[in-house]
Coordinates of C-alpha atoms and ligand atoms in Angstrom, one line a residue:
M1 CA 69.3 91.7 112.5
V2 CA 70.6 88.1 111.8
A3 CA 71.1 88.9 108.1
V4 CA 73.9 91.3 108.8
A5 CA 75.6 89.3 111.4
F6 CA 78.2 88.0 109.1
L7 CA 79.4 91.4 108.3
L8 CA 80.0 92.1 111.9
L9 CA 81.9 89.0 113.0
T10 CA 85.2 90.8 113.4
A11 CA 85.9 93.9 115.4
Q12 CA 88.7 94.8 113.2
D13 CA 88.0 97.8 110.8
F14 CA 87.8 97.5 107.1
A15 CA 90.7 98.7 105.0
G16 CA 89.2 98.7 101.4
A17 CA 90.6 97.1 98.2
R18 CA 92.8 100.0 97.4
S19 CA 94.9 99.4 100.6
C20 CA 95.0 95.6 99.8
A21 CA 96.3 96.5 96.3
V22 CA 99.5 98.0 97.6
C23 CA 100.9 94.5 98.5
H24 CA 98.6 92.1 96.6
S25 CA 98.6 94.0 93.2
E26 CA 98.3 91.0 90.9
I27 CA 95.1 89.7 92.6
A28 CA 93.8 93.2 92.9
T29 CA 94.3 93.8 89.2
T30 CA 92.1 90.8 88.2
Q31 CA 89.7 91.1 90.9
E32 CA 88.7 94.7 90.1
Q33 CA 87.7 93.7 86.5
T34 CA 85.2 91.1 87.9
H35 CA 81.4 91.2 88.0
H36 CA 81.8 90.8 91.8
A37 CA 83.7 94.2 91.9
K38 CA 81.1 95.8 89.6
A39 CA 78.0 94.4 91.2
L40 CA 77.1 97.9 92.4
A41 CA 77.8 101.4 91.0
L42 CA 76.6 104.9 91.5
G43 CA 75.6 106.6 88.2
K44 CA 76.0 110.3 87.4
D45 CA 72.2 110.7 87.7
L46 CA 72.5 109.4 91.4
R47 CA 70.8 106.1 90.5
W48 CA 72.5 103.0 91.9
A49 CA 73.0 100.3 89.4
F50 CA 72.7 96.8 90.8
G51 CA 74.3 94.2 88.8
A52 CA 77.5 94.3 86.7
G53 CA 75.5 93.7 83.4
A54 CA 76.6 90.1 83.2
Q55 CA 72.8 89.4 82.6
A56 CA 71.0 92.4 83.9
I57 CA 71.1 95.8 85.8
T58 CA 68.3 96.9 88.0
Y59 CA 68.2 100.7 89.1
V60 CA 67.5 101.9 92.6
S61 CA 67.2 105.6 93.7
Q62 CA 66.2 107.5 96.7
V63 CA 62.9 109.3 96.5
D64 CA 62.8 111.1 99.8
E65 CA 64.1 111.0 103.4
D66 CA 62.3 107.6 104.0
T67 CA 61.9 105.9 100.7
Y68 CA 63.8 104.1 98.2
L69 CA 62.5 103.1 94.7
E70 CA 63.5 100.0 92.8
H71 CA 62.8 100.9 89.3
G72 CA 60.4 98.8 87.4
Q73 CA 62.6 98.6 84.2
S74 CA 65.8 96.8 84.2
W75 CA 68.4 96.5 81.5
Y76 CA 68.9 93.1 80.0
K77 CA 72.2 92.0 78.3
K78 CA 70.2 89.5 76.1
S79 CA 67.9 91.9 74.6
G80 CA 70.2 95.0 74.8
G81 CA 67.4 97.0 76.2
L82 CA 64.8 97.6 79.1
A83 CA 62.1 95.2 80.4
L84 CA 60.2 94.7 83.5
T85 CA 62.2 94.0 86.6
P86 CA 61.9 90.4 88.0
G87 CA 59.0 90.2 90.4
H88 CA 57.4 93.4 89.3
Q89 CA 53.9 93.8 88.0
G90 CA 54.4 97.1 86.3
P91 CA 56.9 99.8 85.0
E92 CA 56.1 102.1 88.0
G93 CA 58.6 100.3 90.3
V94 CA 58.3 99.2 93.9
T95 CA 59.0 101.6 96.9
Y96 CA 60.7 100.4 100.1
K97 CA 61.0 102.4 103.6
T98 CA 64.6 102.8 104.4
F99 CA 64.0 101.7 108.1
A100 CA 61.4 99.0 107.4
P101 CA 61.7 96.2 109.9
D102 CA 62.6 93.7 107.1
A103 CA 65.4 96.2 105.9
N104 CA 64.9 94.9 102.4
I105 CA 66.5 97.8 100.6
L106 CA 69.4 97.9 103.1
R107 CA 69.8 94.2 102.3
C108 CA 70.2 94.9 98.5
F109 CA 73.2 97.0 99.4
Q110 CA 74.7 94.5 101.9
C111 CA 75.0 91.7 99.2
H112 CA 76.2 94.0 96.5
S113 CA 78.9 95.9 98.6
T114 CA 81.7 95.4 101.2
G115 CA 81.8 96.4 104.8
K116 CA 78.9 97.9 106.6
P117 CA 76.6 100.4 104.7
R118 CA 76.0 103.7 106.6
I119 CA 72.9 105.9 106.6
N120 CA 74.1 109.4 106.2
A121 CA 72.8 112.8 107.4
A122 CA 70.3 113.0 104.4
R123 CA 69.2 109.5 105.5
A124 CA 70.8 108.0 102.3
I125 CA 72.3 104.7 102.3
E126 CA 76.0 104.8 101.6
P127 CA 77.9 101.6 101.0
A128 CA 81.3 101.4 102.7
E129 CA 82.8 100.2 99.4
A130 CA 80.7 99.4 96.3
G131 CA 80.8 95.9 94.8
V132 CA 82.0 92.5 96.3
R133 CA 85.6 93.3 97.1
C134 CA 88.5 91.7 99.1
E135 CA 87.1 92.0 102.6
A136 CA 83.6 90.4 101.6
C137 CA 85.4 87.2 101.6
H138 CA 88.5 87.8 103.7
G139 CA 86.9 89.8 106.6
A140 CA 87.8 93.2 107.8
G141 CA 91.6 93.5 107.2
A142 CA 92.8 96.9 108.6
D143 CA 95.1 95.2 111.2
H144 CA 96.5 92.9 108.5
A145 CA 97.1 95.8 106.1
A146 CA 98.9 97.6 109.0
A147 CA 100.9 94.5 110.2
P148 CA 100.6 91.7 107.6
A149 CA 100.5 88.1 109.0
R150 CA 98.6 85.0 108.3
E151 CA 97.0 85.1 111.7
N152 CA 95.0 88.4 111.2
I153 CA 93.3 87.8 107.9
Q154 CA 90.9 85.0 106.9
N155 CA 91.8 82.6 104.0
P156 CA 88.9 80.6 102.7
R157 CA 91.5 78.1 101.5
R158 CA 91.3 76.7 105.0
L159 CA 87.6 76.1 104.9
T160 CA 86.0 72.9 104.3
A161 CA 83.8 72.3 101.2
T162 CA 80.7 72.7 103.4
Q163 CA 82.0 75.9 104.9
V164 CA 82.7 77.2 101.4
N165 CA 79.1 76.7 100.5
D166 CA 78.1 78.6 103.6
Q167 CA 80.6 81.5 102.9
C168 CA 79.4 82.0 99.3
G169 CA 76.0 81.3 100.5
Q170 CA 76.1 84.5 102.7
C171 CA 75.1 86.1 99.4
H172 CA 74.4 83.4 96.9
R173 CA 71.9 82.0 99.5
M174 CA 72.6 79.2 102.1
P175 CA 72.1 75.6 101.6
P176 CA 68.9 74.5 103.0
A177 CA 69.1 73.7 106.8
K178 CA 68.0 70.2 107.9
G179 CA 64.3 69.9 107.8
V180 CA 63.7 73.2 105.8
A181 CA 61.9 72.5 102.5
T182 CA 63.1 74.3 99.3
N183 CA 60.7 74.6 96.4
F184 CA 63.2 73.0 93.7
E185 CA 60.4 73.4 91.2
N186 CA 60.5 77.3 91.3
P187 CA 62.9 78.1 88.4
W188 CA 63.9 81.4 90.1
N189 CA 65.5 79.4 92.9
V190 CA 68.1 78.0 90.5
R191 CA 69.9 81.4 90.8
H192 CA 70.8 80.2 94.4
Q193 CA 73.8 78.0 93.5
P194 CA 74.8 76.8 97.0
V195 CA 71.2 75.5 97.5
Y196 CA 71.3 73.3 94.4
F197 CA 75.0 72.3 94.6
S198 CA 74.5 71.1 98.1
Q199 CA 72.1 68.4 96.8
S200 CA 74.5 66.9 94.3
A201 CA 75.8 63.5 94.7
C202 CA 79.1 64.9 93.4
F203 CA 79.2 67.2 96.5
L204 CA 77.6 64.8 98.9
K205 CA 79.8 61.6 98.1
S206 CA 83.2 63.1 97.2
E207 CA 84.4 63.4 100.8
G208 CA 84.8 67.2 100.8
K209 CA 87.0 67.3 97.6
L210 CA 84.5 69.4 95.7
S211 CA 83.6 72.9 96.5
C212 CA 82.7 76.1 94.5
L213 CA 86.5 76.7 94.3
N214 CA 87.2 73.7 92.1
C215 CA 85.4 75.4 89.3
H216 CA 85.5 79.2 90.2
N217 CA 88.6 81.3 90.6
P218 CA 87.4 83.7 93.2
H219 CA 89.5 86.7 91.9
E220 CA 88.6 86.2 88.2
D221 CA 85.3 85.8 85.9
T222 CA 87.1 83.4 83.6
K223 CA 84.8 81.1 81.8
V224 CA 84.6 78.0 84.1
A225 CA 86.9 74.9 83.3
A226 CA 84.3 72.6 84.6
E227 CA 84.9 69.8 82.0
A228 CA 88.4 69.2 83.3
Q229 CA 86.9 69.0 86.8
C230 CA 84.3 66.3 85.8
L231 CA 86.9 64.1 84.1
A232 CA 89.3 64.3 87.1
C233 CA 86.5 62.4 89.0
H234 CA 84.7 60.7 86.1
A235 CA 87.5 59.5 83.9
K236 CA 85.3 57.2 81.7
P237 CA 81.6 57.8 82.5
K238 CA 79.4 54.9 81.4
H239 CA 76.7 56.2 78.8
Q240 CA 74.1 54.5 76.9
T241 CA 73.1 57.9 75.7
V242 CA 75.0 59.2 72.6
V243 CA 77.1 61.9 74.1
S244 CA 79.4 62.9 71.1
N245 CA 81.5 65.8 72.1
K246 CA 79.0 67.9 73.8
P247 CA 80.2 69.5 77.1
C248 CA 79.3 67.5 80.2
V249 CA 77.7 70.5 81.7
S250 CA 75.1 71.0 78.8
C251 CA 73.4 67.8 80.0
H252 CA 74.3 67.5 83.6
M253 CA 74.2 71.2 84.7
P254 CA 71.5 72.5 82.1
V255 CA 70.8 76.1 81.9
V256 CA 67.4 77.1 83.3
N257 CA 65.6 80.3 82.1
P258 CA 63.4 81.5 84.9
S259 CA 62.4 84.3 82.3
P260 CA 63.2 84.5 78.7
L261 CA 65.9 87.1 79.5
L262 CA 67.8 85.4 82.3
G263 CA 69.6 81.9 82.4
F264 CA 71.5 80.1 85.2
A265 CA 73.3 76.9 85.3
N266 CA 71.6 74.2 87.5
H267 CA 74.3 73.5 90.1
W268 CA 72.5 70.2 91.2
I269 CA 74.8 68.3 89.1
G270 CA 72.8 65.0 87.9
V271 CA 71.2 63.2 85.2
Y272 CA 68.2 65.3 83.6
R273 CA 65.6 64.5 81.1
L274 CA 66.2 67.4 78.7
T275 CA 63.5 66.8 76.0
G276 CA 60.2 65.1 75.4
P277 CA 57.4 64.2 77.9
G278 CA 58.6 64.4 81.4
A279 CA 61.4 66.8 80.5
N280 CA 62.5 68.7 83.7
L281 CA 65.7 70.8 84.0
L282 CA 65.0 71.7 87.5
R283 CA 65.4 68.3 89.3
P284 CA 67.5 65.4 88.3
L285 CA 66.0 61.9 87.6
K286 CA 67.7 60.3 90.5
Q287 CA 68.2 62.4 93.5
G288 CA 71.1 62.7 96.0
T289 CA 70.4 62.1 99.7
G290 CA 69.9 65.8 100.5
R291 CA 71.5 67.3 103.7
Ligands
HEC301 C1 101.7 95.9 103.7 C2 101.5 94.8 102.8 C3 100.1 94.2 102.8 C4 98.8 94.7 102.7 C5 98.5 96.1 102.7 C6 97.8 93.5 102.8 N1 98.5 92.4 102.8 FE1 97.8 90.5 102.7 N2 99.5 89.7 103.1 C7 100.7 90.4 103.1 C8 101.8 89.5 103.3 C9 103.3 89.8 103.4 C10 101.2 88.2 103.5 C11 101.9 86.9 103.8 C12 102.0 86.7 105.3 C13 102.7 85.5 105.7 O1 102.9 84.5 105.1 O2 103.1 85.6 106.9 C14 99.8 88.3 103.3 C15 98.9 87.4 103.3 C16 97.5 87.5 103.0 C17 96.6 86.5 102.8 C18 96.9 84.9 103.0 C19 96.8 84.6 104.4 C20 97.0 83.2 104.6 O3 96.3 82.6 105.6 O4 97.6 82.4 103.9 C21 95.3 87.0 102.4 C22 94.1 86.2 102.3 C23 95.6 88.4 102.4 N3 96.9 88.7 102.7 C24 94.6 89.3 102.1 C25 94.7 90.7 102.3 C26 93.6 91.6 102.2 C27 92.2 91.3 102.0 C28 94.1 92.8 102.4 C29 93.5 94.2 102.4 C30 92.5 94.3 103.5 C31 95.6 92.6 102.6 N4 95.9 91.4 102.5 C32 96.6 93.7 102.8 C33 101.0 91.8 102.9 C34 99.9 92.6 102.9
HEC302 C1 79.1 89.9 99.5 C2 78.3 89.0 98.6 C3 79.0 87.9 97.9 C4 79.8 86.9 98.4 C5 80.4 86.8 99.8 C6 80.2 86.0 97.3 N1 79.4 86.6 96.1 FE1 79.5 85.8 94.1 N2 78.3 87.4 93.5 C7 77.7 88.3 94.3 C8 77.0 89.1 93.4 C9 76.2 90.3 93.9 C10 77.2 88.7 92.1 C11 76.5 89.3 90.9 C12 77.6 90.2 90.2 C13 77.0 90.8 88.8 O1 76.3 91.8 89.2 O2 77.1 90.2 87.8 C14 78.1 87.5 92.1 C15 78.3 86.9 91.1 C16 79.2 85.6 91.2 C17 79.6 84.8 90.0 C18 79.3 85.1 88.6 C19 80.3 85.8 87.8 C20 80.3 86.0 86.5 O3 81.1 85.7 85.8 O4 79.3 86.7 86.2 C21 80.3 83.7 90.6 C22 80.9 82.7 89.7 C23 80.3 83.9 92.0 N3 79.6 85.0 92.3 C24 80.9 83.0 92.8 C25 81.1 83.2 94.2 C26 81.8 82.3 95.0 C27 82.5 81.0 94.5 C28 81.9 82.8 96.2 C29 82.5 82.4 97.5 C30 83.9 82.1 97.5 C31 81.1 84.1 96.2 N4 80.6 84.3 94.9 C32 80.9 85.0 97.2 C33 77.8 88.4 95.7 C34 78.7 87.7 96.5
HEC303 C1 71.1 87.8 100.0 C2 72.0 88.6 99.1 C3 71.4 89.4 98.1 C4 70.3 90.4 98.2 C5 69.5 90.8 99.4 C6 70.2 91.0 96.8 N1 71.1 90.5 96.0 FE1 71.1 91.0 94.0 N2 72.4 89.4 93.7 C7 72.9 88.6 94.7 C8 73.8 87.6 94.0 C9 74.5 86.5 94.8 C10 73.7 87.8 92.7 C11 74.3 86.9 91.5 C12 73.2 85.9 91.2 C13 73.5 85.1 90.0 O1 73.8 85.6 89.0 O2 73.6 83.9 90.2 C14 72.8 88.9 92.5 C15 72.4 89.5 91.2 C16 71.8 90.6 91.1 C17 71.4 91.2 89.8 C18 72.0 90.8 88.4 C19 71.0 89.9 87.7 C20 71.0 88.5 88.2 O3 69.9 88.1 88.6 O4 72.1 87.9 88.2 C21 70.7 92.3 90.0 C22 70.2 93.3 88.9 C23 70.5 92.4 91.4 N3 71.1 91.3 92.0 C24 69.8 93.4 92.1 C25 69.3 93.4 93.4 C26 68.5 94.3 94.0 C27 67.8 95.5 93.3 C28 68.3 93.9 95.2 C29 67.3 94.4 96.3 C30 65.9 94.5 95.9 C31 69.0 92.7 95.5 N4 69.7 92.3 94.3 C32 69.2 91.9 96.6 C33 72.7 88.7 96.1 C34 71.7 89.5 96.7
HEC304 C1 84.4 86.1 96.4 C2 85.4 85.9 97.4 C3 86.8 86.6 97.4 C4 87.1 87.8 97.1 C5 86.1 89.0 96.6 C6 88.4 88.1 97.1 N1 89.0 86.8 97.5 FE1 91.0 86.5 97.9 N2 90.6 84.6 98.1 C7 89.3 84.0 98.1 C8 89.5 82.6 98.3 C9 88.3 81.6 98.2 C10 90.8 82.2 98.4 C11 91.4 80.9 98.5 C12 91.9 80.4 97.1 C13 92.3 79.1 96.9 O1 92.2 78.3 97.9 O2 92.5 78.7 95.8 C14 91.5 83.6 98.4 C15 92.8 83.7 98.5 C16 93.5 85.0 98.5 C17 94.9 85.1 98.8 C18 96.0 84.0 99.3 C19 96.5 83.6 97.8 C20 97.3 82.3 98.0 O3 97.7 82.0 97.1 O4 97.2 81.7 99.1 C21 95.1 86.5 98.8 C22 96.5 87.2 99.2 C23 93.9 87.1 98.5 N3 92.9 86.2 98.4 C24 93.8 88.5 98.5 C25 92.6 89.1 97.9 C26 92.4 90.5 97.6 C27 93.6 91.6 97.7 C28 91.2 90.6 97.1 C29 90.6 92.0 96.7 C30 91.3 92.6 95.6 C31 90.5 89.5 97.3 N4 91.4 88.6 97.7 C32 89.2 89.2 96.9 C33 88.1 84.7 98.0 C34 87.9 86.0 97.6
HEC305 C1 85.5 65.7 93.3 C2 85.0 64.6 92.5 C3 83.8 65.1 91.4 C4 83.7 65.9 90.6 C5 84.7 67.0 90.4 C6 82.5 65.6 89.9 N1 81.8 64.7 90.5 FE1 80.1 63.9 89.6 N2 80.2 62.6 91.2 C7 81.1 62.4 92.2 C8 80.8 61.3 93.1 C9 81.6 60.8 94.2 C10 79.4 60.8 92.7 C11 78.7 59.8 93.3 C12 79.0 58.5 92.6 C13 78.1 57.4 93.3 O1 77.1 57.5 93.8 O2 78.7 56.1 93.2 C14 79.2 61.6 91.5 C15 77.9 61.6 90.8 C16 77.7 62.1 89.6 C17 76.5 61.7 88.7 C18 75.4 60.8 89.0 C19 74.4 61.7 89.7 C20 73.5 61.0 90.6 O3 72.5 61.7 91.1 O4 73.6 59.8 90.9 C21 76.7 62.5 87.5 C22 75.7 62.5 86.3 C23 77.9 63.2 87.7 N3 78.5 63.0 88.8 C24 78.5 64.1 86.8 C25 79.4 65.1 86.9 C26 79.8 66.2 86.0 C27 79.0 66.4 84.8 C28 80.8 66.8 86.7 C29 81.4 68.0 86.2 C30 80.4 69.2 86.0 C31 81.1 66.2 87.9 N4 80.2 65.1 88.1 C32 82.1 66.5 88.8 C33 82.3 63.1 92.2 C34 82.6 64.2 91.5
HEC306 C1 81.6 71.4 88.9 C2 81.8 72.8 88.7 C3 81.0 73.9 89.4 C4 81.0 73.9 90.7 C5 81.4 73.1 91.8 C6 80.3 75.2 90.9 N1 80.1 75.8 89.8 FE1 79.1 77.6 89.6 N2 79.1 77.5 87.5 C7 79.7 76.2 86.9 C8 79.3 76.4 85.5 C9 79.8 75.4 84.4 C10 78.7 77.7 85.3 C11 78.1 78.2 83.9 C12 78.9 79.4 83.4 C13 80.1 79.1 82.8 O1 80.2 78.1 82.0 O2 81.0 79.9 82.9 C14 78.7 78.2 86.6 C15 77.9 79.5 86.7 C16 77.9 80.0 88.0 C17 77.4 81.5 88.3 C18 76.8 82.3 87.3 C19 75.2 82.3 87.2 C20 74.7 80.8 86.8 O3 74.3 80.1 87.6 O4 74.9 80.4 85.7 C21 77.5 81.6 89.6 C22 77.0 82.9 90.4 C23 78.1 80.4 90.2 N3 78.3 79.5 89.3 C24 78.4 80.3 91.6 C25 78.8 79.1 92.2 C26 78.9 78.9 93.6 C27 78.4 79.9 94.7 C28 79.3 77.6 93.8 C29 79.5 76.9 95.1 C30 78.2 76.7 95.9 C31 79.5 77.0 92.5 N4 79.1 77.9 91.6 C32 79.9 75.7 92.2 C33 80.3 75.2 87.4 C34 80.5 75.0 88.8
HEC307 C1 74.1 64.4 75.7 C2 74.1 64.5 77.2 C3 75.3 64.0 77.9 C4 76.5 64.5 78.0 C5 77.0 65.5 77.0 C6 77.2 63.9 79.0 N1 76.4 63.0 79.7 FE1 76.7 62.0 81.3 N2 74.9 61.1 81.3 C7 73.9 61.5 80.5 C8 72.7 60.7 80.6 C9 71.4 60.7 79.9 C10 73.1 59.8 81.7 C11 72.3 58.5 82.2 C12 72.8 57.3 81.6 C13 72.7 57.1 80.2 O1 71.6 57.1 79.7 O2 73.8 57.1 79.6 C14 74.5 60.1 82.1 C15 75.1 59.5 83.0 C16 76.3 60.0 83.5 C17 77.0 59.6 84.8 C18 76.4 58.5 85.7 C19 76.7 57.2 85.3 C20 76.3 56.3 86.3 O3 77.0 55.3 86.5 O4 75.2 56.4 87.0 C21 78.2 60.3 84.9 C22 79.2 60.2 86.1 C23 78.3 61.1 83.8 N3 77.1 61.0 83.0 C24 79.4 61.9 83.6 C25 79.4 62.6 82.5 C26 80.7 63.4 82.0 C27 82.0 63.6 83.0 C28 80.5 64.0 80.8 C29 81.3 64.8 80.0 C30 82.7 64.2 79.7 C31 79.0 63.6 80.5 N4 78.6 62.9 81.3 C32 78.6 64.0 79.3 C33 73.9 62.5 79.5 C34 75.1 63.2 79.1

C-alpha cells in the first residue's frame, strides 16, 4: 500500500474544510470555488463525477458489491458533449474489482478526495471528504482546529522547491526518481506537470527559487500570471526569433493535445521547434541535465 502512505503520515484526525473555514474564512471562500474542491462530486443518480469540468468529467458507479464501472463516455468542455473516455476502446466502459490488489478504483478516489476513503457496509467506497480540500495539502488538522498553533499544522511555505514538486506530485505524479526512465514522447505524460517541470533548466538552475507556487496560488484557480514570473528572472531575453508581443509561455510552455479534446501546458520550460520539419512540442531542443 505504498500509494496511500502519504495519507497516513500523521496520526491526527481529519477535521474537514468546514471546520477550517470557521477561522480561515477568506481562504476557505476562494478554495471552495476551485477545480481542486470540485474534483469529485456525487450526482443525484449516484454516479460519481470525477473532474471539475475544467476539461472533462468521467463518471464512475458501483455495479455490485465487488465491482465498479468507469463509464466509457466522458463529458468534454471543448465539445460540450460526450466522447470516449481516455484509454477506453469502446463505450461499454471498464470494470474494476473494488478489492483488486492494484486498488485502481480506490486510487481514483484517493487523488480526487481528502482524508482516507472508507468502504461501508454495502461495500461502497465513501470518500471522507470529496474534492481536494485543506487537509490534502496541510495534513490532518483536528488537533490544530481544536488548539490552533503553528506547530500542529503543516505549511507548505516551509518546503523547498524540490519538496513542493514532491507534495503536488503525490497526485500530479512524482518527478522521476534517479535512473528511472520517463517516456517524454508520450503526449499523455504532459498531464504530469512535476515530471516535466523537474527537467526544466529554470527549475534546475535557479537554486530553489522556482516552484509550482511561483505561478499557482494554491487556494485559487486564477489564470496564471506566468509572464511576470518569466520576466523576473529573464528581464531581457536574447532572441533572434521575432517574438512580437506573444506570451512567453505560448512558445516556451506550448500546449500539447494528447487528444483533440484535451490540452496541457508543457511544464518543461524550454526552447521548442513549434512548426515545420522536426517540430516537437514534447521535448525542448536543448535539454536540461535531468535529476
Ligand atoms: C479555532 C480557529 C482555527 C481553526 C478551526 C483552524 N485554524 Fe489554522 N490557524 C489558526 C490560527 C490562530 C493560526 C495562527 C497560529 C499562530 O500563528 O500561532 C493558524 C495557522 C494556520 C496555518 C499556518 C501555519 C504556519 O505554519 O504558518 C495553516 C496552514 C492553517 N492554520 C491551516 C488550518 C487548517 C487546514 C485547518 C482545518 C483543518 C485550520 N487551520 C483550522 C486558527 C485556526
Ligand atoms: C490530493 C491530490 C492533489 C494534490 C495534493 C494536489 N492536487 Fe492539484 N489537482 C488535483 C486534481 C484531481 C485536479 C483536477 C481538478 C479538476 O477536476 O479539474 C487538480 C488540478 C490542479 C490545477 C488546475 C486548476 C485549474 O485551474 O483547472 C492546478 C494548477 C493544480 N492542481 C496545482 C496543484 C499544486 C501547485 C499542488 C501542490 C501545492 C497541487 N495541485 C496538489 C489533485 C491534487
Ligand atoms: C495519482 C493520482 C490520480 C489518480 C489515481 C487518478 N487521478 Fe484523475 N486527476 C489527477 C490529477 C492530478 C488531475 C489533474 C490533471 C491535470 O489536469 O493536469 C486529474 C484529472 C482528472 C480528470 C479531469 C480531466 C483531466 O485529465 O484533467 C478526470 C475526468 C479524472 N482525473 C478522472 C479520474 C479517474 C476516473 C480515475 C481512476 C480511473 C483517476 N482520475 C485517477 C490525479 C489522479
Ligand atoms: C493544493 C494544496 C492546498 C490546499 C488544497 C489548501 N492549501 Fe492552504 N496552503 C497551501 C500552500 C502551498 C500554502 C503556502 C502558500 C505560500 O507560501 O504562498 C498554504 C498556506 C495556507 C495558510 C497560511 C497562510 C499564510 O499566509 O501563511 C493557511 C491558513 C491555509 N493555507 C489554509 C488553508 C485552508 C483553510 C484550506 C482549505 C479551505 C487550504 N489551505 C487548502 C496549499 C494548499
Ligand atoms: C526563478 C527564476 C526563473 C524563472 C521564474 C524562469 N526561469 Fe527560465 N531559466 C532560469 C535559469 C536559471 C535558467 C538557466 C540559464 C542558464 O543555463 O544559464 C533558465 C533557462 C531558461 C531557458 C533556456 C532553456 C534551456 O533549456 O536552456 C528558457 C527558454 C527560459 N528559461 C524561459 C523561461 C520562461 C518562458 C519562463 C516563464 C514561464 C521562465 N524561464 C521562468 C530561471 C528562471
Ligand atoms: C513558470 C510558471 C509555472 C510553474 C512554475 C508551474 N506552472 Fe502549472 N501552469 C503554468 C501555465 C502558464 C499553465 C497554463 C494554464 C494557464 O495559463 O492558466 C499551467 C497549467 C497548469 C495546470 C493545468 C493543466 C495544464 O497542464 O495545462 C496544472 C494542473 C498545473 N499547471 C500544475 C502545476 C504544478 C503541479 C506545478 C509544479 C510542479 C506547476 N504547475 C508549475 C505555469 C506554471
Ligand atoms: C514566438 C516564440 C517566442 C516567444 C513569444 C518568446 N520566446 Fe524566448 N525564445 C524563443 C526561441 C525560438 C528561442 C531560441 C533563440 C532564438 O531563436 O531566438 C528563445 C530563447 C529564449 C531564452 C534563452 C536564451 C538563451 O540565452 O539561450 C530565454 C531565457 C527566453 N527565450 C525567454 C523568453 C521570455 C521571458 C519570453 C517572454 C517575454 C519569451 N522568451 C518569448 C521563442 C520565443
